[in-house]
Coordinates of C-alpha atoms in Angstrom, one line a residue:
Chain I
M11 CA 111.0 167.3 209.9
E12 CA 109.6 169.9 212.3
F13 CA 113.0 170.0 213.9
I14 CA 114.6 171.0 210.7
Q15 CA 111.9 173.5 209.9
E16 CA 112.5 175.1 213.3
Y17 CA 116.2 175.4 212.9
L18 CA 116.4 176.1 209.2
P19 CA 116.5 179.9 209.4
T20 CA 119.3 179.7 211.9
L21 CA 121.1 177.2 209.7
I22 CA 120.8 179.5 206.7
K23 CA 122.1 182.5 208.7
A24 CA 125.0 180.4 209.9
S25 CA 125.8 179.4 206.3
Y26 CA 125.9 183.0 205.3
F27 CA 128.2 183.7 208.2
L28 CA 130.5 180.8 207.3
A29 CA 130.5 182.1 203.7
A30 CA 131.6 185.5 204.8
I31 CA 134.4 184.1 206.9
L32 CA 135.5 181.9 204.0
F33 CA 135.6 184.9 201.6
I34 CA 137.7 186.9 204.0
T35 CA 140.1 184.0 204.5
G36 CA 140.2 183.3 200.8
L37 CA 141.1 186.9 200.0
R38 CA 143.8 186.9 202.7
R39 CA 145.3 183.8 201.2
M40 CA 145.1 185.1 197.7
S41 CA 147.2 188.1 198.8
A42 CA 150.4 186.1 199.3
P43 CA 152.1 184.2 196.5
G44 CA 152.6 181.0 198.5
T45 CA 149.0 180.5 199.5
A46 CA 147.3 182.2 196.6
R47 CA 146.2 179.1 194.8
G48 CA 144.3 177.7 197.8
G49 CA 142.7 181.1 198.5
I50 CA 140.3 180.9 195.5
V51 CA 139.2 177.4 196.6
W52 CA 138.3 178.7 200.1
A53 CA 136.3 181.5 198.6
G54 CA 134.7 179.1 196.1
V55 CA 133.5 176.8 198.9
G56 CA 132.0 179.9 200.6
M57 CA 130.1 180.7 197.4
L58 CA 128.8 177.2 197.1
I59 CA 127.6 177.1 200.7
A60 CA 125.9 180.5 200.4
T61 CA 124.2 179.5 197.1
I62 CA 122.9 176.2 198.5
A63 CA 121.6 177.9 201.6
T64 CA 119.7 180.4 199.5
F65 CA 117.8 177.5 197.8
L66 CA 116.6 176.4 201.3
L67 CA 115.1 179.9 202.2
P68 CA 111.4 179.7 203.0
D69 CA 108.9 181.4 200.8
M70 CA 111.0 181.2 197.7
H71 CA 109.1 180.8 194.4
N72 CA 110.0 181.0 190.7
M73 CA 112.4 178.1 191.3
V74 CA 112.3 177.1 187.7
L75 CA 113.2 180.6 186.6
I76 CA 116.0 180.8 189.2
L77 CA 117.4 177.4 188.1
A78 CA 117.2 178.3 184.4
A79 CA 119.0 181.6 184.8
L80 CA 121.6 180.1 187.2
V81 CA 122.4 177.0 185.2
S82 CA 122.5 178.6 181.7
S83 CA 124.7 181.5 182.9
T84 CA 127.0 179.3 184.9
V85 CA 127.6 176.9 182.0
L86 CA 128.2 179.8 179.6
A87 CA 130.6 181.6 181.9
W88 CA 132.4 178.4 182.9
I89 CA 133.0 177.5 179.3
S90 CA 134.1 181.0 178.2
G91 CA 136.3 181.3 181.2
K92 CA 138.0 178.0 180.5
K93 CA 138.4 178.6 176.8
V94 CA 139.7 182.1 176.8
A95 CA 143.4 182.6 176.1
M96 CA 145.6 183.7 178.9
T97 CA 146.3 187.0 177.1
D98 CA 142.6 187.8 177.0
M99 CA 142.0 187.2 180.7
P100 CA 141.9 191.0 181.6
Q101 CA 138.8 191.6 179.5
M102 CA 137.1 188.6 180.8
V103 CA 137.6 189.9 184.3
A104 CA 136.0 193.2 183.1
L105 CA 133.1 191.3 181.6
Y106 CA 132.3 189.2 184.6
N107 CA 132.7 192.3 186.8
G108 CA 130.3 194.2 184.7
M109 CA 127.8 191.3 185.1
G110 CA 128.1 191.5 188.9
G111 CA 127.5 195.3 188.8
G112 CA 124.6 194.8 186.5
S113 CA 123.1 192.2 188.8
A114 CA 123.3 194.5 191.8
A115 CA 121.7 197.3 189.8
F116 CA 118.8 195.1 188.7
I117 CA 118.3 194.0 192.3
G118 CA 118.1 197.6 193.4
A119 CA 115.7 198.5 190.6
M120 CA 113.5 195.6 191.6
A121 CA 113.4 196.8 195.1
L122 CA 112.4 200.2 193.9
F123 CA 109.6 198.9 191.6
N124 CA 108.5 196.6 194.3
A125 CA 108.2 199.6 196.7
V126 CA 106.1 201.4 194.1
D127 CA 103.6 198.5 194.1
H128 CA 103.3 198.7 197.9
L129 CA 103.2 202.5 198.1
G130 CA 99.9 202.4 199.8
G131 CA 101.4 200.4 202.7
C132 CA 104.2 202.7 203.6
Q133 CA 105.3 206.2 203.2
A134 CA 108.0 206.4 200.6
G135 CA 109.5 209.7 201.8
T136 CA 110.3 208.6 205.3
I137 CA 114.0 209.1 205.9
I138 CA 113.7 207.8 209.4
D139 CA 114.8 204.2 209.6
T140 CA 111.8 202.1 210.3
P141 CA 112.4 198.4 210.2
T142 CA 110.9 196.8 207.2
T143 CA 108.2 194.4 208.2
H144 CA 106.5 194.2 204.8
D145 CA 107.6 194.7 201.2
C146 CA 107.9 198.5 201.3
L147 CA 111.3 200.1 201.8
S148 CA 112.4 202.1 204.7
G149 CA 114.0 205.4 204.0
V150 CA 117.6 204.2 204.6
S151 CA 117.1 201.0 202.6
M152 CA 115.7 203.1 199.7
I153 CA 118.7 205.3 199.6
F154 CA 121.0 202.3 199.6
A155 CA 118.9 200.7 196.8
I156 CA 119.2 203.9 194.8
V157 CA 122.9 204.4 195.3
G158 CA 123.4 200.7 194.5
V159 CA 121.6 201.0 191.2
Y160 CA 123.7 204.1 190.4
I161 CA 127.1 202.5 191.1
G162 CA 126.1 199.1 189.8
A163 CA 124.9 200.5 186.5
I164 CA 128.0 202.6 186.0
S165 CA 130.1 199.4 186.7
L166 CA 128.0 197.4 184.1
S167 CA 128.2 199.8 181.2
G168 CA 131.7 201.0 182.1
S169 CA 133.1 197.4 182.3
L170 CA 131.4 196.5 179.0
V171 CA 133.2 199.5 177.3
A172 CA 136.5 198.3 179.0
F173 CA 135.8 194.8 177.6
G174 CA 135.2 196.2 174.2
K175 CA 138.4 198.2 174.2
L176 CA 140.6 195.4 175.4
Q177 CA 138.9 193.1 172.9
G178 CA 139.7 195.5 170.2
W179 CA 136.1 196.2 169.3
I180 CA 136.3 199.9 170.4
D181 CA 139.7 201.1 169.4
K182 CA 139.2 204.9 169.6
R183 CA 139.3 207.2 172.5
F184 CA 136.1 209.2 172.2
T185 CA 136.7 212.8 173.3
F186 CA 135.1 216.2 172.8
P187 CA 135.8 219.6 174.4
G188 CA 134.2 220.1 177.8
Q189 CA 133.8 216.4 178.2
N190 CA 134.7 216.3 181.9
F191 CA 132.3 219.1 182.6
F192 CA 129.5 217.4 180.6
N193 CA 130.2 214.1 182.3
G194 CA 130.2 215.8 185.7
L195 CA 126.9 217.4 184.9
V196 CA 125.3 214.0 183.9
G197 CA 126.8 212.4 187.0
V198 CA 125.5 215.0 189.5
G199 CA 122.2 215.3 187.7
T200 CA 121.6 211.6 187.7
L201 CA 122.4 211.4 191.4
A202 CA 120.1 214.3 192.1
L203 CA 117.3 212.5 190.3
G204 CA 118.1 209.4 192.3
L205 CA 117.8 211.3 195.6
Y206 CA 114.6 212.9 194.3
L207 CA 113.2 209.3 194.0
T208 CA 113.1 209.1 197.8
Q209 CA 110.5 211.8 197.7
D210 CA 108.5 210.8 194.7
L211 CA 108.9 207.2 193.7
N212 CA 107.6 207.4 190.1
P213 CA 108.2 204.3 187.9
D214 CA 109.0 206.5 184.9
Y215 CA 111.7 208.3 186.9
I216 CA 113.2 204.9 188.0
W217 CA 113.6 204.0 184.4
I218 CA 115.2 207.3 183.5
F219 CA 117.5 207.0 186.5
F220 CA 118.6 203.5 185.5
G221 CA 119.1 204.6 181.9
L222 CA 121.1 207.7 182.9
S223 CA 123.3 205.7 185.2
L224 CA 124.1 203.3 182.4
L225 CA 124.9 206.2 180.1
L226 CA 127.2 207.7 182.7
G227 CA 129.3 204.5 182.8
L228 CA 129.6 204.7 179.1
L229 CA 130.5 208.4 179.0
M230 CA 133.1 207.9 181.8
T231 CA 134.9 205.0 180.1
L232 CA 134.9 206.0 176.4
P233 CA 137.5 208.7 176.7
I234 CA 140.0 206.5 178.6
G235 CA 142.8 204.9 176.6
G236 CA 143.3 201.2 176.3
A237 CA 146.5 201.1 178.3
D238 CA 144.8 202.7 181.3
M239 CA 142.1 200.0 181.2
P240 CA 143.6 197.8 184.1
V241 CA 143.2 200.7 186.5
V242 CA 139.7 201.4 185.3
I243 CA 138.6 197.7 185.5
S244 CA 140.0 197.6 189.0
L245 CA 138.0 200.7 189.9
Y246 CA 134.8 199.2 188.6
N247 CA 135.6 196.1 190.5
A248 CA 135.5 198.2 193.7
F249 CA 132.3 199.9 192.4
T250 CA 130.6 196.5 192.0
G251 CA 131.7 195.5 195.5
L252 CA 130.1 198.6 196.9
A253 CA 126.9 198.2 194.9
V254 CA 126.6 194.6 196.1
S255 CA 127.2 195.6 199.7
F256 CA 124.4 198.3 199.5
E257 CA 121.9 196.0 197.8
G258 CA 122.9 193.5 200.5
F259 CA 121.6 196.0 203.1
V260 CA 118.4 196.4 201.1
L261 CA 117.9 192.6 201.2
Q262 CA 119.2 192.3 204.8
N263 CA 121.8 189.8 203.7
E264 CA 124.9 189.8 205.8
A265 CA 127.1 187.8 203.4
M266 CA 126.4 190.3 200.6
I267 CA 127.1 193.3 202.9
I268 CA 130.4 191.9 204.2
A269 CA 131.7 190.4 200.9
G270 CA 130.7 193.4 198.9
M271 CA 132.3 196.0 201.3
L272 CA 135.4 193.8 201.6
V273 CA 135.8 193.9 197.8
G274 CA 134.9 197.6 197.7
A275 CA 137.7 198.4 200.0
A276 CA 140.2 195.9 198.7
G277 CA 139.4 197.0 195.1
T278 CA 140.0 200.6 196.0
M279 CA 143.3 199.8 197.5
L280 CA 144.3 197.7 194.6
T281 CA 143.3 200.4 192.1
Q282 CA 145.6 202.8 193.9
H283 CA 148.5 200.2 193.9
M284 CA 148.0 199.8 190.1
A285 CA 147.8 203.5 189.4
K286 CA 151.0 204.0 191.4
A287 CA 152.8 201.2 189.6
M288 CA 152.0 203.0 186.4
N289 CA 153.0 206.3 187.8
R290 CA 149.5 207.6 187.1
S291 CA 147.2 209.2 189.5
L292 CA 143.6 207.9 189.5
G293 CA 142.5 211.4 188.6
S294 CA 144.6 211.6 185.5
V295 CA 143.4 208.2 184.4
L296 CA 139.7 209.1 184.8
F297 CA 139.9 212.7 183.6
G298 CA 142.6 212.3 181.0
S299 CA 145.8 214.2 180.9
M300 CA 147.7 211.7 178.7
G301 CA 147.0 213.4 175.4
G302 CA 149.9 215.8 175.4
S303 CA 152.8 215.5 173.0
G304 CA 155.1 217.5 175.2
G305 CA 158.8 216.9 175.4
S306 CA 161.5 217.7 172.9
A307 CA 161.7 216.0 169.5
I308 CA 164.5 213.6 169.0
D309 CA 167.0 213.8 166.2
G310 CA 168.6 210.8 164.5
E311 CA 167.3 207.8 162.8
M312 CA 166.4 204.3 163.7
K313 CA 168.7 201.5 162.4
E314 CA 167.2 198.3 161.2
I315 CA 168.7 194.9 161.8
E316 CA 168.1 191.6 160.1
A317 CA 166.9 188.7 162.2
Q318 CA 170.0 186.6 161.3
D319 CA 172.3 189.3 162.6
A320 CA 170.3 189.8 165.7
A321 CA 170.4 186.0 166.3
I322 CA 174.2 186.0 166.0
Q323 CA 174.6 188.9 168.4
M324 CA 172.6 187.1 171.0
A325 CA 174.1 183.7 170.5
F326 CA 177.6 185.0 171.1
A327 CA 176.7 187.3 174.0
D328 CA 177.5 186.3 177.6
R329 CA 174.5 187.9 179.0
V330 CA 171.1 188.8 177.5
I331 CA 168.2 190.4 179.2
V332 CA 164.7 190.1 177.6
I333 CA 162.2 192.8 178.2
P334 CA 158.7 191.5 177.2
G335 CA 155.9 194.1 176.8
Y336 CA 152.4 194.7 175.6
G337 CA 153.4 193.6 172.0
L338 CA 154.4 190.2 173.2
A339 CA 151.1 189.7 175.1
V340 CA 149.1 190.8 172.1
A341 CA 151.0 188.5 169.7
Q342 CA 150.8 185.7 172.2
A343 CA 154.4 185.0 171.5
Q344 CA 155.4 183.9 175.0
H345 CA 155.8 180.2 174.0
K346 CA 158.0 181.1 171.0
L347 CA 160.0 183.4 173.3
W348 CA 160.6 180.6 175.8
E349 CA 161.6 178.3 172.9
M350 CA 164.2 180.9 171.8
T351 CA 165.4 181.4 175.3
Q352 CA 166.0 177.6 175.7
I353 CA 168.2 177.6 172.6
L354 CA 170.2 180.5 174.1
L355 CA 170.5 178.8 177.5
D356 CA 171.7 175.7 175.8
R357 CA 174.5 177.7 174.2
G358 CA 175.5 178.9 177.7
V359 CA 174.1 182.4 177.4
D360 CA 172.9 183.9 180.6
V361 CA 169.4 184.9 179.9
K362 CA 167.1 186.9 182.3
F363 CA 163.7 188.4 181.9
A364 CA 163.1 191.9 183.1
I365 CA 159.6 192.7 184.0
H366 CA 158.4 196.2 184.4
P367 CA 155.6 196.5 187.0
V368 CA 153.0 197.3 184.3
A369 CA 154.4 195.1 181.5
G370 CA 151.7 193.4 179.5
R371 CA 148.1 194.4 179.8
M372 CA 147.9 194.5 183.6
P373 CA 150.3 194.6 186.5
G374 CA 151.5 191.1 187.1
H375 CA 150.0 189.9 183.8
M376 CA 153.4 189.3 182.2
N377 CA 154.5 187.1 185.0
V378 CA 151.4 185.0 184.4
L379 CA 152.0 184.8 180.7
L380 CA 155.7 183.7 181.1
A381 CA 154.8 181.2 183.7
E382 CA 152.2 179.8 181.4
A383 CA 154.9 179.3 178.7
G384 CA 157.0 177.4 181.3
V385 CA 159.6 180.1 182.1
P386 CA 161.1 179.2 185.5
Y387 CA 160.7 181.9 188.2
D388 CA 164.4 182.3 188.9
L389 CA 164.9 183.7 185.3
I390 CA 162.3 186.4 185.9
E391 CA 163.5 189.6 187.6
D392 CA 161.6 192.6 188.8
M393 CA 162.6 196.1 187.7
E394 CA 164.2 197.1 191.0
D395 CA 166.3 194.0 191.1
I396 CA 167.6 194.0 187.5
N397 CA 167.9 197.7 186.7
S398 CA 171.5 197.9 188.0
Q399 CA 172.5 194.9 185.8
F400 CA 171.9 196.4 182.4
S401 CA 175.3 198.1 182.2
Q402 CA 176.9 194.6 182.3
T403 CA 174.6 193.2 179.7
D404 CA 175.6 192.5 176.1
V405 CA 172.2 192.5 174.5
A406 CA 168.9 193.8 175.8
L407 CA 166.1 192.4 173.7
V408 CA 162.9 194.5 173.9
I409 CA 159.8 192.8 172.6
G410 CA 156.8 195.0 172.0
A411 CA 157.5 197.4 174.9
N412 CA 157.9 201.1 174.4
D413 CA 157.2 203.7 177.1
V414 CA 158.6 201.5 179.9
V415 CA 162.0 201.5 178.3
N416 CA 162.1 205.1 177.2
P417 CA 165.1 206.9 178.8
V418 CA 163.3 210.2 178.2
A419 CA 161.4 209.5 181.5
K420 CA 164.7 209.9 183.3
T421 CA 166.1 212.8 181.3
D422 CA 163.5 215.2 179.9
P423 CA 161.4 217.0 182.6
Q424 CA 159.2 218.3 179.8
S425 CA 158.1 214.8 178.8
P426 CA 154.6 213.7 180.0
I427 CA 156.2 210.4 181.2
Y428 CA 159.0 212.1 183.1
G429 CA 159.4 210.5 186.5
M430 CA 157.8 207.2 185.5
P431 CA 160.1 204.3 186.5
V432 CA 161.7 202.8 183.5
L433 CA 164.0 199.9 182.7
N434 CA 167.5 201.0 182.0
V435 CA 167.8 199.4 178.6
D436 CA 169.7 202.4 177.3
E437 CA 172.6 201.3 179.6
A438 CA 173.1 197.9 177.9
K439 CA 175.9 197.5 175.5
N440 CA 173.6 196.7 172.7
S441 CA 169.8 196.7 172.4
I442 CA 167.5 195.2 169.9
V443 CA 163.9 196.3 169.8
I444 CA 161.2 194.1 168.2
K445 CA 158.4 196.4 167.1
R446 CA 155.6 196.3 164.6
G447 CA 156.1 199.7 163.0
K448 CA 157.8 203.0 163.5
G449 CA 155.0 204.7 165.4
T450 CA 155.1 206.0 168.9
G451 CA 153.9 204.2 172.0
F452 CA 150.5 204.6 173.5
A453 CA 151.6 207.8 175.2
G454 CA 152.4 209.2 171.8
I455 CA 155.9 210.0 172.9
Q456 CA 159.0 209.5 170.9
N457 CA 161.4 206.9 172.3
A458 CA 165.0 208.1 172.6
L459 CA 166.1 204.5 173.0
F460 CA 165.1 203.7 169.4
F461 CA 167.4 206.5 168.1
A462 CA 170.4 205.5 170.2
E463 CA 173.7 204.7 168.6
N464 CA 173.8 201.1 170.0
N465 CA 170.2 200.3 169.3
K466 CA 168.8 198.3 166.4
M467 CA 165.2 197.8 165.3
L468 CA 163.8 194.4 164.2
Y469 CA 160.5 195.1 162.6
G470 CA 157.7 192.7 162.7
D471 CA 155.0 191.1 164.8
A472 CA 156.5 189.6 167.9
Q473 CA 155.4 186.1 167.0
D474 CA 156.9 186.3 163.6
A475 CA 160.1 188.2 164.6
I476 CA 160.9 185.6 167.3
A477 CA 160.3 182.8 164.9
R478 CA 162.8 184.4 162.6
L479 CA 165.3 184.7 165.5
I480 CA 164.8 181.0 166.3
Q481 CA 165.5 180.2 162.6
G482 CA 168.6 182.3 162.8
L483 CA 169.8 180.6 166.0
K484 CA 169.2 177.2 164.6
A485 CA 171.1 178.0 161.5
L486 CA 174.3 178.7 163.5
Chain K
M28 CA 117.1 192.8 211.4
I29 CA 120.1 195.0 210.6
D30 CA 119.4 198.6 211.4
G31 CA 121.3 201.6 210.1
F32 CA 124.0 201.7 212.8
I33 CA 124.7 197.9 212.9
A34 CA 125.0 198.1 209.2
L35 CA 127.4 201.0 209.6
Y36 CA 129.6 198.9 211.9
I37 CA 129.6 196.0 209.5
F38 CA 130.4 198.4 206.6
A39 CA 133.3 200.0 208.5
L40 CA 134.8 196.7 209.8
A41 CA 134.6 195.0 206.4
A42 CA 136.1 198.0 204.7
I43 CA 139.0 198.2 207.2
L44 CA 139.6 194.5 206.7
G45 CA 139.7 194.9 202.9
F46 CA 142.1 197.8 203.1
E47 CA 144.4 195.9 205.5
I48 CA 144.5 192.7 203.4
I49 CA 145.5 194.5 200.3
R50 CA 147.8 197.1 201.9
K51 CA 150.9 195.3 201.0
V52 CA 150.8 192.9 198.1
P53 CA 153.4 192.1 195.5
V54 CA 152.8 193.5 192.0
V55 CA 152.7 189.9 190.6
L56 CA 149.5 189.4 192.5
H57 CA 147.7 192.5 191.3
T58 CA 145.9 190.9 188.4
P59 CA 145.0 187.6 190.2
L60 CA 143.8 189.6 193.2
M61 CA 141.6 191.8 191.1
S62 CA 140.2 188.7 189.5
G63 CA 139.8 187.0 192.9
S64 CA 138.0 189.9 194.5
N65 CA 135.9 190.0 191.3
F66 CA 134.8 186.5 192.1
I67 CA 134.0 187.3 195.7
H68 CA 131.4 190.0 194.8
G69 CA 129.8 187.3 192.8
I70 CA 127.9 186.7 196.1
V71 CA 125.5 189.1 194.4
L72 CA 124.1 185.9 192.9
V73 CA 122.6 185.1 196.3
G74 CA 120.8 188.5 196.4
A75 CA 119.6 188.0 192.9
M76 CA 118.1 184.6 193.8
I77 CA 116.3 186.0 196.8
A78 CA 115.0 188.9 194.7
L79 CA 113.7 186.6 191.9
G80 CA 112.4 184.1 194.6
H81 CA 110.1 186.9 195.8
A82 CA 109.2 188.4 192.4
D83 CA 105.5 188.6 191.6
T84 CA 104.9 190.9 188.6
T85 CA 106.2 190.2 185.1
L86 CA 108.6 193.1 185.3
E87 CA 110.1 191.9 188.6
K88 CA 110.4 188.4 187.1
V89 CA 112.3 189.7 184.0
F90 CA 114.6 191.9 186.1
G91 CA 115.1 189.0 188.6
F92 CA 115.9 186.6 185.8
I93 CA 118.5 189.1 184.4
A94 CA 119.9 189.7 187.9
V95 CA 120.4 185.9 188.5
F96 CA 121.8 185.4 185.0
L97 CA 124.3 188.2 185.5
G98 CA 125.2 187.3 189.1
A99 CA 125.8 183.6 188.2
G100 CA 128.1 184.7 185.3
N101 CA 130.1 186.9 187.7
A102 CA 130.5 184.0 190.2
A103 CA 131.2 181.2 187.7
G104 CA 133.4 183.2 185.3
G105 CA 135.2 184.9 188.1
Y106 CA 136.1 181.6 189.7
V107 CA 137.3 179.9 186.6
V108 CA 139.5 182.8 185.4
T109 CA 141.0 183.3 188.9
E110 CA 141.8 179.6 189.3
R111 CA 143.5 179.6 185.9
M112 CA 145.6 182.6 186.7
L113 CA 146.6 181.2 190.1
E114 CA 147.4 177.9 188.6
M115 CA 150.5 179.6 187.3
F116 CA 151.7 180.1 190.8
K117 CA 152.1 176.5 191.4
P118 CA 155.6 175.8 192.7
R119 CA 157.7 174.2 190.0
A120 CA 161.1 172.5 190.3
K121 CA 163.9 175.0 190.3
K122 CA 166.1 174.2 187.4
T123 CA 167.3 176.3 184.4
D124 CA 168.3 173.5 182.0
N125 CA 165.4 172.6 179.8
D126 CA 163.5 169.4 180.1
G127 CA 161.8 169.6 176.8
E128 CA 158.7 171.2 178.2
G129 CA 157.2 174.1 176.5
S130 CA 158.9 173.8 173.1

């Protein structure tokens, strides 16, 4: 027993070390398609080891509280994560990410309040790094605790807004003149208050600081449109990582420092990748430039087609390319789509799926949805691979996609989406667009494709429209 | 004890590692990777447990409880969602004729 007591601290430290290594390996494996599935298991084992080791730490009390919070939350999150539909995954990531940011923020706030209680024992204002031997905070630790609260709180409230937007609870972009300036003022002011805390650790100010940081996350996220949410969630993911890393320094926990910073960096990189795939700069996502209605108006009218005629057109085509988009994801019509595709394949039609990098709700999301419905990989093509094939295609079926098939991006330098890579649907011999109504896409730009001579519109919800197409095909 | 400079080294090395790992990833993996990295910062749970484990005042206990609750949600939810996403990457038999599945 004494033997164990003696080596326990080393054992716990070793467990954290092992956890950090497992996280790194896990993330590495997740970044390649072949090993991705195993990657999460590696990271999961790391988490388990770190959590168990933490229970063994000496001097821990409040065990009942810890267990109650741990078990209740784990069960809730586990069930919600299992139950949620594939299409709703992105907002769940936002929600869980916000929880992590919030957790880091509360840890930081606790460290600050704790330092208030021990103010007699140490000088709050010392910026020199004195190792912490008792419960007070050294200057460096205090700065990390404060910045962690700031970033973590922004991530919490920001992610919750993102969750609300993707869930459809908040469907408006909330904007007012001078918003960026106002937000900037709140941001800088809050940070200044945070730094002031290092000089005067007043509990009231801690509360105000925490509140303002939460407000800032809210203000930052409300003006951002739903289609930009993936980039924003990814950014807040990086934020949470940083906050966790900083609070890890406060608590002198190596696993938190390493894992947090790893995610902070990886998340930042991932955010840039995503923004690039959408041809948006991070700045324009955060500070909004996508309100403009620039670009020339388009003359002509949209021609409607009956489902029966559309079915015939596809059934007798040699080659069909399906372009699934946001509308398919929202309507959860991927299973119906695969059912329709199978009928076409049985008839000997060559069917391919063309995936725009940002199709669906997030980059890569559409691939996941199609895979869920059972669509084989070899039918799914990336934009670069399939874009040259449209000219030899009889029918291009666009389902709930808009801006990613708008030829204006190639032709009209005035258009806000000019330069964005798009699928060359306009080059196909015929195109059919399934769309709910006659409105413009999220960018608010008219789509020249819809007015093209060889394009027909099939109005209706994706689920319902595909069901009618299937009926039409079966009737042949 | 980790002092400022050791921490700086750890921060820098972990950050470089993070950048390197994500520098080149296929678009298909963006969403699963975001979800996976979201799980990894669930390690905040450990910090929350330590914080609550040393909480004395009522305020600290309330904050600690919230922190553990939120951290556990991050870890558990992040794991389940990522696993479900990555399950889609399981290699399946390559054939285009239908076998009745999915209809």
